[in-house]
Tab-separated table of C-alpha atoms and ligand atoms in Angstrom:
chain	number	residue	atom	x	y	z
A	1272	UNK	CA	-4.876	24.396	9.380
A	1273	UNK	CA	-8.036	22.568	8.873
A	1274	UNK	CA	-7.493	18.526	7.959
A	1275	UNK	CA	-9.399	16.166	7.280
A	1276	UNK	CA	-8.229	12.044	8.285
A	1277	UNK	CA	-9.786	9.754	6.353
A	1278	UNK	CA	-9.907	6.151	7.691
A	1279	UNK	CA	-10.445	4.026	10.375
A	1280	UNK	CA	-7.982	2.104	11.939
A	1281	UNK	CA	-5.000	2.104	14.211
A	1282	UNK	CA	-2.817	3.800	11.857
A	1283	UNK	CA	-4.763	6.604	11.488
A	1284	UNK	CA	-5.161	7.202	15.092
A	1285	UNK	CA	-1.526	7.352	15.021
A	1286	UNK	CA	-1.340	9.677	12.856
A	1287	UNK	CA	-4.513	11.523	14.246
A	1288	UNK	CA	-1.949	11.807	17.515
A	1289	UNK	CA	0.614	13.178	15.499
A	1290	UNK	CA	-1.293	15.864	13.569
A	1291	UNK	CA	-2.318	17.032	17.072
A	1292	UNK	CA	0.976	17.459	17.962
A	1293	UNK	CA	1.584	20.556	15.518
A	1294	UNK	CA	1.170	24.147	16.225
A	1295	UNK	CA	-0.294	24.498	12.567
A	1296	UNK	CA	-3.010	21.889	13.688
A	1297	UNK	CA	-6.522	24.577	14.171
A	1298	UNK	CA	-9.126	21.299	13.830
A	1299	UNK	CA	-8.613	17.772	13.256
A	1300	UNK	CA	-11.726	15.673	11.549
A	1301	UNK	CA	-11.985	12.068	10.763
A	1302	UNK	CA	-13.713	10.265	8.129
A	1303	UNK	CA	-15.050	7.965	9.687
A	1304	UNK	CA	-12.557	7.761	12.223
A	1305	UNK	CA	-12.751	5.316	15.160
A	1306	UNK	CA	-13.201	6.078	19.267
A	1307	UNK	CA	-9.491	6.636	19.836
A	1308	UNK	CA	-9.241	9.054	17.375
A	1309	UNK	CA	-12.612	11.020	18.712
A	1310	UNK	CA	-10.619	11.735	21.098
A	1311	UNK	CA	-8.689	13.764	19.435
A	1312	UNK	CA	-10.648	15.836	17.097
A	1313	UNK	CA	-14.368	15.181	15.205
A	1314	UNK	CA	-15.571	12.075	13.454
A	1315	UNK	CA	-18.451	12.409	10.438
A	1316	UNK	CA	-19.941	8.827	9.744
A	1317	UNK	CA	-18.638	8.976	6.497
A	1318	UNK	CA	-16.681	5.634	4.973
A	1319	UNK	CA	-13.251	6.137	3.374
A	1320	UNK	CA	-14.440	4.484	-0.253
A	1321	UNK	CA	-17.179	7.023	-0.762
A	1322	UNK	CA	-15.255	9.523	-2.715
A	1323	UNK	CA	-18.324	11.840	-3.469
A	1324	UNK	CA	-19.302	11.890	0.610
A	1325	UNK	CA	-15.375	12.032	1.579
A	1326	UNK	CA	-15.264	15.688	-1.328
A	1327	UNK	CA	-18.846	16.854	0.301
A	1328	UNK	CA	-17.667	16.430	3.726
A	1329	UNK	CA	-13.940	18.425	3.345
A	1330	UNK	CA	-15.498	20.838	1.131
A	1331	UNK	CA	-18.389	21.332	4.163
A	1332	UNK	CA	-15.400	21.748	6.843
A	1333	UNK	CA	-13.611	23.845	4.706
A	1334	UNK	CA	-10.442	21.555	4.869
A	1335	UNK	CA	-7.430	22.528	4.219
A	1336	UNK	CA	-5.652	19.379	3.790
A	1337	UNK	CA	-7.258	15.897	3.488
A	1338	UNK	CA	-4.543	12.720	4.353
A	1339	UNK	CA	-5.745	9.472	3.082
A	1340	UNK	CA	-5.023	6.489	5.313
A	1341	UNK	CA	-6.053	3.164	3.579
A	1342	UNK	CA	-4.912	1.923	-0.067
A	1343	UNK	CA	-8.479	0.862	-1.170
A	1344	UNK	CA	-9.767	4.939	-1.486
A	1345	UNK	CA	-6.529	5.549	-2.777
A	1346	UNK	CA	-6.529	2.901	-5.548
A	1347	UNK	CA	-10.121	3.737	-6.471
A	1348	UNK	CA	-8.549	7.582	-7.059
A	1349	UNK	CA	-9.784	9.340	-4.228
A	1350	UNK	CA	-6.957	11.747	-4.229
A	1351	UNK	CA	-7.882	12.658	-7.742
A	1352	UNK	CA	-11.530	13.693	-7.145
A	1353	UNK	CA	-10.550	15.963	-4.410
A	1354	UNK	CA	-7.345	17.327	-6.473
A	1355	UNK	CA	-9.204	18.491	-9.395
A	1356	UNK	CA	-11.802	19.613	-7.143
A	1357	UNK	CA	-9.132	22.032	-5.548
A	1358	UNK	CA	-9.007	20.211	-2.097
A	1359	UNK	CA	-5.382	19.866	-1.215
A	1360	UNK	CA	-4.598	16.022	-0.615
A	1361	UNK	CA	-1.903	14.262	0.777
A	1362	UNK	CA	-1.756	10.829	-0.989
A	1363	UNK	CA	-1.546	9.789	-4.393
A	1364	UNK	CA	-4.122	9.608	-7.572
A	1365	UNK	CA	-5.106	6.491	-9.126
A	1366	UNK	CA	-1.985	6.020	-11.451
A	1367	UNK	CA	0.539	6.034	-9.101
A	1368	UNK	CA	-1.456	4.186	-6.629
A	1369	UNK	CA	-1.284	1.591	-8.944
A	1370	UNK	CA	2.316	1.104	-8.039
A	1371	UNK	CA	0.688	-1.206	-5.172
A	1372	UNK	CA	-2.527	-2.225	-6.949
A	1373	UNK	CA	-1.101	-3.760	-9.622
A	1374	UNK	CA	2.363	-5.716	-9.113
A	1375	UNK	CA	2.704	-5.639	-12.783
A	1376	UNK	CA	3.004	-2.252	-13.050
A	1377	UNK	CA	5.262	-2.038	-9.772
A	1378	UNK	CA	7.755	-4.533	-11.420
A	1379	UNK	CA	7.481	-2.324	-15.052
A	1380	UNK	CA	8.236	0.720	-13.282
A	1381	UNK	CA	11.364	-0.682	-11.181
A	1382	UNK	CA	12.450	-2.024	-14.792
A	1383	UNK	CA	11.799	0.999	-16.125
A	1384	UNK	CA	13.828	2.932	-13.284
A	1385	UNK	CA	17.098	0.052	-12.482
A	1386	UNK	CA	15.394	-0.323	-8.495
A	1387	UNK	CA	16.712	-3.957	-7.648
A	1388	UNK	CA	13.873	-6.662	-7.234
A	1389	UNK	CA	13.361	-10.019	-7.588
A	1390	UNK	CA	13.783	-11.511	-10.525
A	1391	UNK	CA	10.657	-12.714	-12.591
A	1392	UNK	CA	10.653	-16.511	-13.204
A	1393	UNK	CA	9.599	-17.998	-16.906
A	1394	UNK	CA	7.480	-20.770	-14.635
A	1395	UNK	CA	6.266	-21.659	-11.583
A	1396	UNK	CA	8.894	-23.948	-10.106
A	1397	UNK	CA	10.039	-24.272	-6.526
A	1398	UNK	CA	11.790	-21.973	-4.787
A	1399	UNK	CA	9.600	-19.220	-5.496
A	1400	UNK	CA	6.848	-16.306	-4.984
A	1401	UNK	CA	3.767	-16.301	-6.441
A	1402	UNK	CA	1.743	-13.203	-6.593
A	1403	UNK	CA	-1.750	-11.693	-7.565
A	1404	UNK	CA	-1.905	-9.102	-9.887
A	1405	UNK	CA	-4.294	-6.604	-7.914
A	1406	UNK	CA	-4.722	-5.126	-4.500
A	1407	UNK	CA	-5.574	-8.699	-2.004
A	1408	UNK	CA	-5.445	-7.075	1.860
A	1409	UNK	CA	-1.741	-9.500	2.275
A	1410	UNK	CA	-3.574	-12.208	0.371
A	1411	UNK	CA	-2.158	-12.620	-2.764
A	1412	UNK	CA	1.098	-13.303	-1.792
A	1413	UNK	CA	2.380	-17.077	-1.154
A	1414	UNK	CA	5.762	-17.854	-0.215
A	1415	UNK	CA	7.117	-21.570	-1.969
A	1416	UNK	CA	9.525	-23.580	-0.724
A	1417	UNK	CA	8.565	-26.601	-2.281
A	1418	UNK	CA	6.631	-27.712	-5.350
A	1419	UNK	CA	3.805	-29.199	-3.217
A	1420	UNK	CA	3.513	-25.588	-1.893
A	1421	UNK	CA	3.915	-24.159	-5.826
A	1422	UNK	CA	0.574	-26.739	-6.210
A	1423	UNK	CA	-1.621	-25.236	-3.187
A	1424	UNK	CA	-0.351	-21.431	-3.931
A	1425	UNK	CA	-1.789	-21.788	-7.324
A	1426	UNK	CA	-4.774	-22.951	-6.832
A	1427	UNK	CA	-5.208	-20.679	-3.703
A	1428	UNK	CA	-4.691	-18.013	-6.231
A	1429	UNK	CA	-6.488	-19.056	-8.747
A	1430	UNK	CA	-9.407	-17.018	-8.509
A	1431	UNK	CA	-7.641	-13.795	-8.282
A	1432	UNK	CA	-8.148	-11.169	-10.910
A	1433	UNK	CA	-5.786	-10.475	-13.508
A	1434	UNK	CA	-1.616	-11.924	-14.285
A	1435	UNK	CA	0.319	-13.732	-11.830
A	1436	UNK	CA	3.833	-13.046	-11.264
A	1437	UNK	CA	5.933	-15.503	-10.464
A	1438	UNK	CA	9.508	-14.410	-8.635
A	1439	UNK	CA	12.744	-15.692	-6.938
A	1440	UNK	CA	12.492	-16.588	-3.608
A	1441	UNK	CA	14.914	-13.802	-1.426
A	1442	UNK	CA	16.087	-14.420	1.842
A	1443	UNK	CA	17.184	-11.647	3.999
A	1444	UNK	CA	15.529	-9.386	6.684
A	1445	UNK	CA	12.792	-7.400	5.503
A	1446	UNK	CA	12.944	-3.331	6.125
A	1447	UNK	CA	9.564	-1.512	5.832
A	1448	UNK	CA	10.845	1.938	4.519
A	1449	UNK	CA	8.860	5.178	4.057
A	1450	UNK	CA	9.058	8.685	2.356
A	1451	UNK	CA	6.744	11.286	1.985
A	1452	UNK	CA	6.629	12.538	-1.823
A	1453	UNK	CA	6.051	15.720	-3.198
A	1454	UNK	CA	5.865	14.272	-6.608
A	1455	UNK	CA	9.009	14.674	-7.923
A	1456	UNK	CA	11.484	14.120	-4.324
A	1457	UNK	CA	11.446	12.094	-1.041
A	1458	UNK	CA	11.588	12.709	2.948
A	1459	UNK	CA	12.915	10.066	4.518
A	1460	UNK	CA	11.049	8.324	7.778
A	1461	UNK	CA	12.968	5.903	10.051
A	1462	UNK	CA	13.285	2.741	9.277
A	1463	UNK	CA	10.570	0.183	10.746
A	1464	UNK	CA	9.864	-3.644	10.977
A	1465	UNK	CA	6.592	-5.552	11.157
A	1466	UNK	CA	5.405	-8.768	12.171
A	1467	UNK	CA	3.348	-10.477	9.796
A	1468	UNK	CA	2.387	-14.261	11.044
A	1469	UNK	CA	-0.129	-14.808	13.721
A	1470	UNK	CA	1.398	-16.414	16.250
A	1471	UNK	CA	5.144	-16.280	18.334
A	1472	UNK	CA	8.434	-17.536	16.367
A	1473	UNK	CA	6.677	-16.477	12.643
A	1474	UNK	CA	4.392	-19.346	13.003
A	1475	UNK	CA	0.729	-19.546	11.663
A	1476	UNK	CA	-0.887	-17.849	9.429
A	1477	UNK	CA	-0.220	-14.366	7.898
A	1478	UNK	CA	-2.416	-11.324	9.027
A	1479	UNK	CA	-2.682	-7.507	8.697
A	1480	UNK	CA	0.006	-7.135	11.637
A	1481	UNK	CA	0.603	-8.332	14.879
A	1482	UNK	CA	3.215	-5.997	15.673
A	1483	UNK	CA	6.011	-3.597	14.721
A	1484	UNK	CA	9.041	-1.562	16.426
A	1485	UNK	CA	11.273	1.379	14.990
A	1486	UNK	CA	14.064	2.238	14.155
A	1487	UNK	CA	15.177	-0.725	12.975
A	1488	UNK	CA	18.991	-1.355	14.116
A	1489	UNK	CA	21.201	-1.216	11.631
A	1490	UNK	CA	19.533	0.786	9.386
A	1491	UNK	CA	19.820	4.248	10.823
A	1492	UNK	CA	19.738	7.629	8.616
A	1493	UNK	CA	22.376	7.416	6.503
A	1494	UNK	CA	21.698	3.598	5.481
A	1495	UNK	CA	17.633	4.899	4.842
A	1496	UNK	CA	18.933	7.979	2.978
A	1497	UNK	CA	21.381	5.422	0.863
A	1498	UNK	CA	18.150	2.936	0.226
A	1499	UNK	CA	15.891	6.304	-0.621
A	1500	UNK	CA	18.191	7.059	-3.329
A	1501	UNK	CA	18.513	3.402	-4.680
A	1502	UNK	CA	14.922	2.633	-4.487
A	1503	UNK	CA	12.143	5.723	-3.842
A	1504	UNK	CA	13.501	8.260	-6.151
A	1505	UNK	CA	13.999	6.363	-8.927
A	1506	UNK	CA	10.480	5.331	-8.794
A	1507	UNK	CA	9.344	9.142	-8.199
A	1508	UNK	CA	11.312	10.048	-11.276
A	1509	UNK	CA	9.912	7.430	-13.537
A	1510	UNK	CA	6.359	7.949	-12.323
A	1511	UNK	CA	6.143	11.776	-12.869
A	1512	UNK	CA	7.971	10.751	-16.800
A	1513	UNK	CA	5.187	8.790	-16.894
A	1514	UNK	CA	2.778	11.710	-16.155
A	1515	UNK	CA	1.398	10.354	-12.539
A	1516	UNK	CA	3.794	12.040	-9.877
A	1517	UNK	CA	3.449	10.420	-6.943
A	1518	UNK	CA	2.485	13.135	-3.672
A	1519	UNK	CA	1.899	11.091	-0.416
A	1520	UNK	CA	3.697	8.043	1.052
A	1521	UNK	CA	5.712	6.200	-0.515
A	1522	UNK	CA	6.481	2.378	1.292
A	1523	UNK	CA	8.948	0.400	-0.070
A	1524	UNK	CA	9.338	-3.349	1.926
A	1525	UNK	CA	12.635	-4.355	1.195
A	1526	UNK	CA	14.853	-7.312	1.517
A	1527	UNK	CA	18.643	-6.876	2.733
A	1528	UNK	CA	20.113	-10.060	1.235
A	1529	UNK	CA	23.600	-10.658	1.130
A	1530	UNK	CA	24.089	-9.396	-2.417
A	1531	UNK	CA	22.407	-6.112	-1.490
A	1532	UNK	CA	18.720	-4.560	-1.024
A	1533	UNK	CA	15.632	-5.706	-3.315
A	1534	UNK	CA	12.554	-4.570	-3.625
A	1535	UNK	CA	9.575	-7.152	-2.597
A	1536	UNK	CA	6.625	-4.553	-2.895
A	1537	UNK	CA	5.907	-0.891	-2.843
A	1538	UNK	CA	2.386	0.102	-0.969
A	1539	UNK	CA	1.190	3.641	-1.947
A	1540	UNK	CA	0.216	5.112	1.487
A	1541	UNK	CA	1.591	4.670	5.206
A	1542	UNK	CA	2.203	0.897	6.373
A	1543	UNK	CA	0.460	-0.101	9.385
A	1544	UNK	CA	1.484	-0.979	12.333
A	1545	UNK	CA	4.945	0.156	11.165
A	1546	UNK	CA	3.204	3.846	11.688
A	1547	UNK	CA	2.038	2.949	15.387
A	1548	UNK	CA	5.850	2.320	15.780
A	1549	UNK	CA	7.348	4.927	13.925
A	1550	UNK	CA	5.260	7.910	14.355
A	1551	UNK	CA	5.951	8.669	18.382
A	1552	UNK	CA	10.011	8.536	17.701
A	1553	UNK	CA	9.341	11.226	14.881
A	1554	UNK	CA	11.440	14.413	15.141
A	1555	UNK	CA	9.743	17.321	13.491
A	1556	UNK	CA	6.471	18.184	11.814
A	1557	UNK	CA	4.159	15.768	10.180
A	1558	UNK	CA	1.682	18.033	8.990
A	1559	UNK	CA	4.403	20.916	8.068
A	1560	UNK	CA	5.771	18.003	6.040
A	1561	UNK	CA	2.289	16.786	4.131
A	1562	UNK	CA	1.036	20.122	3.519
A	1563	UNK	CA	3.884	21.063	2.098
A	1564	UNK	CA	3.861	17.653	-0.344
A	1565	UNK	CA	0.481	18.177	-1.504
A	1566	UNK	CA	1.255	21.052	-2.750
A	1567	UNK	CA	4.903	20.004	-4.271
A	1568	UNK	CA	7.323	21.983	-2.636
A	1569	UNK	CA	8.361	19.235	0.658
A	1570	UNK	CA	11.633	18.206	-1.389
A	1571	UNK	CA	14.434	16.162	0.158
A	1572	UNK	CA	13.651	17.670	4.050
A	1573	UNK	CA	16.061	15.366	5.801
A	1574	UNK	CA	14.132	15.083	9.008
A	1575	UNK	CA	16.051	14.625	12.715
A	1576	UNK	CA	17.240	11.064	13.541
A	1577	UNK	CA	15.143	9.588	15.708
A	1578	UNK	CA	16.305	9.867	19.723
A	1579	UNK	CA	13.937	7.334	20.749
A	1580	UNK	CA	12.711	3.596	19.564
A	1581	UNK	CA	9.516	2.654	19.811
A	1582	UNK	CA	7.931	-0.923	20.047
A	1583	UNK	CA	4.023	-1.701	19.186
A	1584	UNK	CA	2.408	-4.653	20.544
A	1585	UNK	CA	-1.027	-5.856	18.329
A	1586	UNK	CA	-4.231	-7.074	20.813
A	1587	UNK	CA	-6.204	-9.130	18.516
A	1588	UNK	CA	-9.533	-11.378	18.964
A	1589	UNK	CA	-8.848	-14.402	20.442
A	1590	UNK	CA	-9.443	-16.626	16.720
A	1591	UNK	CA	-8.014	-13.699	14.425
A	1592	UNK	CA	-7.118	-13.862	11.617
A	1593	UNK	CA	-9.812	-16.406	11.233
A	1594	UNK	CA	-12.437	-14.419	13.061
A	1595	UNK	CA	-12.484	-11.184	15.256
A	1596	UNK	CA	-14.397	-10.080	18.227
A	1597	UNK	CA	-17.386	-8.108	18.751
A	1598	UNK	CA	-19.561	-6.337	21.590
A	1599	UNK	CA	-16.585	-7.721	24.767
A	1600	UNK	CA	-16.275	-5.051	26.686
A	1601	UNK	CA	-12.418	-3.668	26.599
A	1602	UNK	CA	-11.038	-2.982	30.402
A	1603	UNK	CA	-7.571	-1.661	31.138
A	1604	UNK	CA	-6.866	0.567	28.516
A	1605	UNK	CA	-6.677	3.604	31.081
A	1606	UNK	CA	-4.251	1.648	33.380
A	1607	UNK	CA	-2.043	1.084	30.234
A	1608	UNK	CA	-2.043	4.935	29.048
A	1609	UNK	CA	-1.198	5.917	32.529
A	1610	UNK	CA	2.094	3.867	31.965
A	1611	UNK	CA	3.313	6.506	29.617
A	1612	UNK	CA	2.340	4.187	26.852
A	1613	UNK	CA	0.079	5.043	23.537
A	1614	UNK	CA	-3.053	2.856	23.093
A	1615	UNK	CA	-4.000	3.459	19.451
A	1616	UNK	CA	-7.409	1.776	18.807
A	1617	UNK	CA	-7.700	-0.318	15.910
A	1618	UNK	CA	-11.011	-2.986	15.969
A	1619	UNK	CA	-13.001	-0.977	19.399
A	1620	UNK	CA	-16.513	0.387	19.470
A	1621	UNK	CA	-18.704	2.305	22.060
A	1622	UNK	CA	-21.687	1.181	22.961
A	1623	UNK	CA	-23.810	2.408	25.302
A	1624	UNK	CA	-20.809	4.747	26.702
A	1625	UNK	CA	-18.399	1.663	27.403
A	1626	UNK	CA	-15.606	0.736	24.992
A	1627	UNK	CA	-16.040	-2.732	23.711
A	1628	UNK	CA	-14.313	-4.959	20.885
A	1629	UNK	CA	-15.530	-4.176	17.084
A	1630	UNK	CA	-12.921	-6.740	14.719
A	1631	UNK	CA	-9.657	-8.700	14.513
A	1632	UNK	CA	-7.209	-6.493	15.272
A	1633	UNK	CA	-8.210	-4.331	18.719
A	1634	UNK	CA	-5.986	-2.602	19.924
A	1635	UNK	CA	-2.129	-1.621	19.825
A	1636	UNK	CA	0.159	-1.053	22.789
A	1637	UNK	CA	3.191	1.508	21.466
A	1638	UNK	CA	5.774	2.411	24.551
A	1639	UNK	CA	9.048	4.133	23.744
A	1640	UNK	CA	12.504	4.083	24.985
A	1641	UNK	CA	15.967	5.468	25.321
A	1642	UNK	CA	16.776	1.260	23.566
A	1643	UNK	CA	14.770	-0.853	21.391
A	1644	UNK	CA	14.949	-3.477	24.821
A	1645	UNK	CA	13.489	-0.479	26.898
A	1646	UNK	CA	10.894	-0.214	25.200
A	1647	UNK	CA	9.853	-3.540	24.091
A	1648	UNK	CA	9.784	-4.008	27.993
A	1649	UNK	CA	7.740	-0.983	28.744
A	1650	UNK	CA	4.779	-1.894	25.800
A	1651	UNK	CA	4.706	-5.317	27.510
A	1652	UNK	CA	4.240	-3.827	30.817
A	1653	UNK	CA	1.052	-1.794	29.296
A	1654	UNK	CA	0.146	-4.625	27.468
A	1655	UNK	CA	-0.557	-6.986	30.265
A	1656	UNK	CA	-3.037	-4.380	31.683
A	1657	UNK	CA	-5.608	-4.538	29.078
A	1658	UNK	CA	-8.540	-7.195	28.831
A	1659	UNK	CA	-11.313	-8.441	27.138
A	1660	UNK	CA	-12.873	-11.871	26.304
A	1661	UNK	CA	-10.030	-14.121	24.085
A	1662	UNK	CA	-7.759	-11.385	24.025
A	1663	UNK	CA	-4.286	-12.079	22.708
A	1664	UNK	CA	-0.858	-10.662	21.612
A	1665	UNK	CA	2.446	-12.388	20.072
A	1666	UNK	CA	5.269	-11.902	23.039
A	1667	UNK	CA	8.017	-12.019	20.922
A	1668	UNK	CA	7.453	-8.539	19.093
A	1669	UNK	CA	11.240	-6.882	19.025
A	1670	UNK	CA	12.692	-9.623	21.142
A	1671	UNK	CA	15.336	-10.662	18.725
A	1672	UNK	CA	15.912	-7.067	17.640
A	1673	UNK	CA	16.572	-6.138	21.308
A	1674	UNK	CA	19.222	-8.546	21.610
A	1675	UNK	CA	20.737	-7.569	18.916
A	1676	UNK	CA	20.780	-3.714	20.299
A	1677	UNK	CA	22.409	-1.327	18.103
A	1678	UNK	CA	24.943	-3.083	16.325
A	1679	UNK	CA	25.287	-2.439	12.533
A	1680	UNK	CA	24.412	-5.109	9.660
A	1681	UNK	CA	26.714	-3.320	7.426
A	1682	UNK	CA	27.171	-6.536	5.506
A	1683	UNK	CA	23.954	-5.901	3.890
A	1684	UNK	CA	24.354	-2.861	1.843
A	1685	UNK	CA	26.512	-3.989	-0.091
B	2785	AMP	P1	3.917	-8.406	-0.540
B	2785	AMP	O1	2.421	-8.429	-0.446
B	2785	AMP	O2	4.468	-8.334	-1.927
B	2785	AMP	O3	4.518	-7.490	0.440
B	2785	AMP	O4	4.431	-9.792	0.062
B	2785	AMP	C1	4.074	-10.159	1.369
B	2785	AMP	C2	5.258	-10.794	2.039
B	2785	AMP	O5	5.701	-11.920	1.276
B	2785	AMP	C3	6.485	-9.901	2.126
B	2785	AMP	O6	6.425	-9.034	3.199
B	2785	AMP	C4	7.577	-10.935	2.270
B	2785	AMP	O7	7.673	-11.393	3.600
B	2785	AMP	C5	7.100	-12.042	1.384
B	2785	AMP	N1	7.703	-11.923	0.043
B	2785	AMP	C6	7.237	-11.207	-1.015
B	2785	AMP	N2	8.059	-11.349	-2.083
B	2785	AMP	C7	9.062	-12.177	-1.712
B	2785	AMP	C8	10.228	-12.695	-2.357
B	2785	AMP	N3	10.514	-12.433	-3.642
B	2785	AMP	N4	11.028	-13.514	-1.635
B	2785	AMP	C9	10.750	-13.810	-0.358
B	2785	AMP	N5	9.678	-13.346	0.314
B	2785	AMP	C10	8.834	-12.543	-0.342
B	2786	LIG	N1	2.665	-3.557	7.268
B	2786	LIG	C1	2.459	-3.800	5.907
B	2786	LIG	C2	1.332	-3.053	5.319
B	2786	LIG	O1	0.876	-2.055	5.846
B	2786	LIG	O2	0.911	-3.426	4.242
């Protein structure tokens, strides 16, 4: 099979490793791909949010299946200029995609279908969550404990597009779950955890990821097939009533509080770094599994457990999120790979034949393990052998998590 990647980031050369791994795999392309993912098949300089270039370009390779990466294409409907142009897609068309690009919507639809989520607040008042309406890259989103913080979220928001909701503060832990959709039922993935604030202990500022592992203890297969039912099906049903069946990825982040799992967001394609993370301890077929959801017959495929975790470990710019890195030239990475581990390139460039820093968020180190604690311990082993000017990494990705080893949270499904 012929496929065509579109985007550019570590995620996708994730998933780029992945689709490499199957025996229907005859070419991999990327649009526009990045120089980990050249690696692995072809890259055409052609930008994710062009949707005429992205059609010209499959139809031109002949692709037999395009998977969409990144929520901006997706949002902008993407999937549905290739669809009715008879390209098979994985990822979904503009109306269900608004299930992340609008959290209005989201919140109708989970009414609509009885999925638990926060509840929506008549006024701004402390404790509480204040969201923007439309897609913000993890910007519209602030977190109020107090009323002074109520004060600064709002006008921090203020120049957002569109409604504001305003929503009960949850406490729990936070699950990132994912199933691939064939429009009307769900595959599960494992269960997966990301780390969202800058810096070590959940301190500083939030960013697009500074680390993730998978599975997430606790919440093994039967626990994600129980939360599927509760919270992705629903939504699939409701959506195709609505006329927009959803056929892609479905992300859920969810909060296990003590009087059971809510929904904080849905995102309409895979999360990333969670995906770093969660694709090398994936049993089975990737691509068997899209192909056969873009064209509606994947169904409820229960996949193998995983028999590995994994653990990825985010190499940023030395001032990111405020600022990334360009043009330092990026040593190490070899010496890290030849640890067993995956170096999935996120923010690099070549220039003049030498890999150098291009963004925020460089690289990410993904080692797996018989344990979460094995394998925590072997991505900060590769880790430590990659440099460049500023470079930096939280050292606390999965350390909790490993302590806590396998031991189940059954308190929280209740
Ligand atoms: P979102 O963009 O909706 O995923 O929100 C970003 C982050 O804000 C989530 O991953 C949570 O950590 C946090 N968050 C969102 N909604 C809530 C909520 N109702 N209660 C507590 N934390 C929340
Ligand atoms: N890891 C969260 C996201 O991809 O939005």
């Amino acid at each position: 099979m012929r496929v065509l990647l579109v985007g550019s980031g570590g995620r996708e050369h994730a998933l780029a490793w992945k689709l490499t791994r199957s025996p229907l795999l005859t070419e991999l392309h990327a649009a526009p791909g990045n120089p980990g993912i050249a690696r692995l098949g072809d890259c055409h300089p052609v930008l994710a949010d062009d949707a005429e270039a992205v059609l010209a370009l499959a139809r031109s390779l002949a692709a037999e299946l395009v998977v969409v990466g990144p929520e901006v294409p997706l949002v902008g409907g993407l999937a549905d200029v290739l669809r009715t142009n008879g390209v098979a897609v994985f990822g979904p068309g503009r109306g269900a995609a608004a299930i992340e690009g609008s959290k209005s919507f989201a919140k109708a639809v989970m009414r609509a279908a009885g999925v638990p989520t926060a509840r929506d607040l008549p006024r701004p008042l402390a404790p509480c969550v204040l969201k923007a309406d439309g897609l913000a890259a993890g910007k519209g989103v602030v977190v109020c404990h107090t009323q002074s913080e109520v004060e600064a979220g709002l006008s921090e928001l203020v120049d957002h597009p569109g409604p504001l909701v305003v929503e009960e503060l949850l406490e729990g832990e936070e699950v990132s779950l994912f199933a691939l959709c064939d429009g009307l039922d769900a595959t599960a993935l494992p269960a997966a955890r990301d780390f969202k604030r800058a810096f070590d202990g959940d301190a500083g500022p939030n960013t697009g990821g500074m680390g993730s592992f998978s599975p997430v203890p606790g919440v093994d297969s039967d626990e994600v097939e129980d939360l599927v039912d509760r919270v992705h099906r629903p939504v699939l049903g409701e959506l195709a009533r609505r006329g927009m069946p959803f056929v892609g990825t479905l992300f859920a982040g969810v909060m296990l509080t003590p009087s059971g799992p809510r929904v904080l967001e849905f995102n309409c394609r895979f999360g990333a770094p969670e995906t770093q993370s969660l694709v090398p301890v994936l049993e089975g077929d990737l691509l068997e599994a899209c192909a056969a959801a873009a064209q509606g017959s994947l169904g409820a495929r229960p996949l193998p457990p995983p028999k590995e975790a994994a653990v990825t470990v985010v190499v940023t710019a030395g001032r990111y999120p405020a600022d990334g890195n360009h043009g330092s030239e990026i040593s190490g990475v070899e010496e890290a790979e030849a640890t067993g581990a995956h170096v999935f390139h996120a923010g690099t460039a070549l220039r003049d034949g030498a890999l150098v820093t291009n963004g925020g968020r460089v690289l990410n180190v993904t080692a797996t393990g018989s344990s979460l604690a094995e394998a925590r311990a072997a991505a900060y082993d590769a880790v430590a052998r990659i440099s460049f000017d500023g470079a930096r990494y939280r050292t606390d990705i999965a350390a909790a998590a490993s302590r806590l080893g396998g031991q189940l949270r059954s308190d929280l499904y209740t």
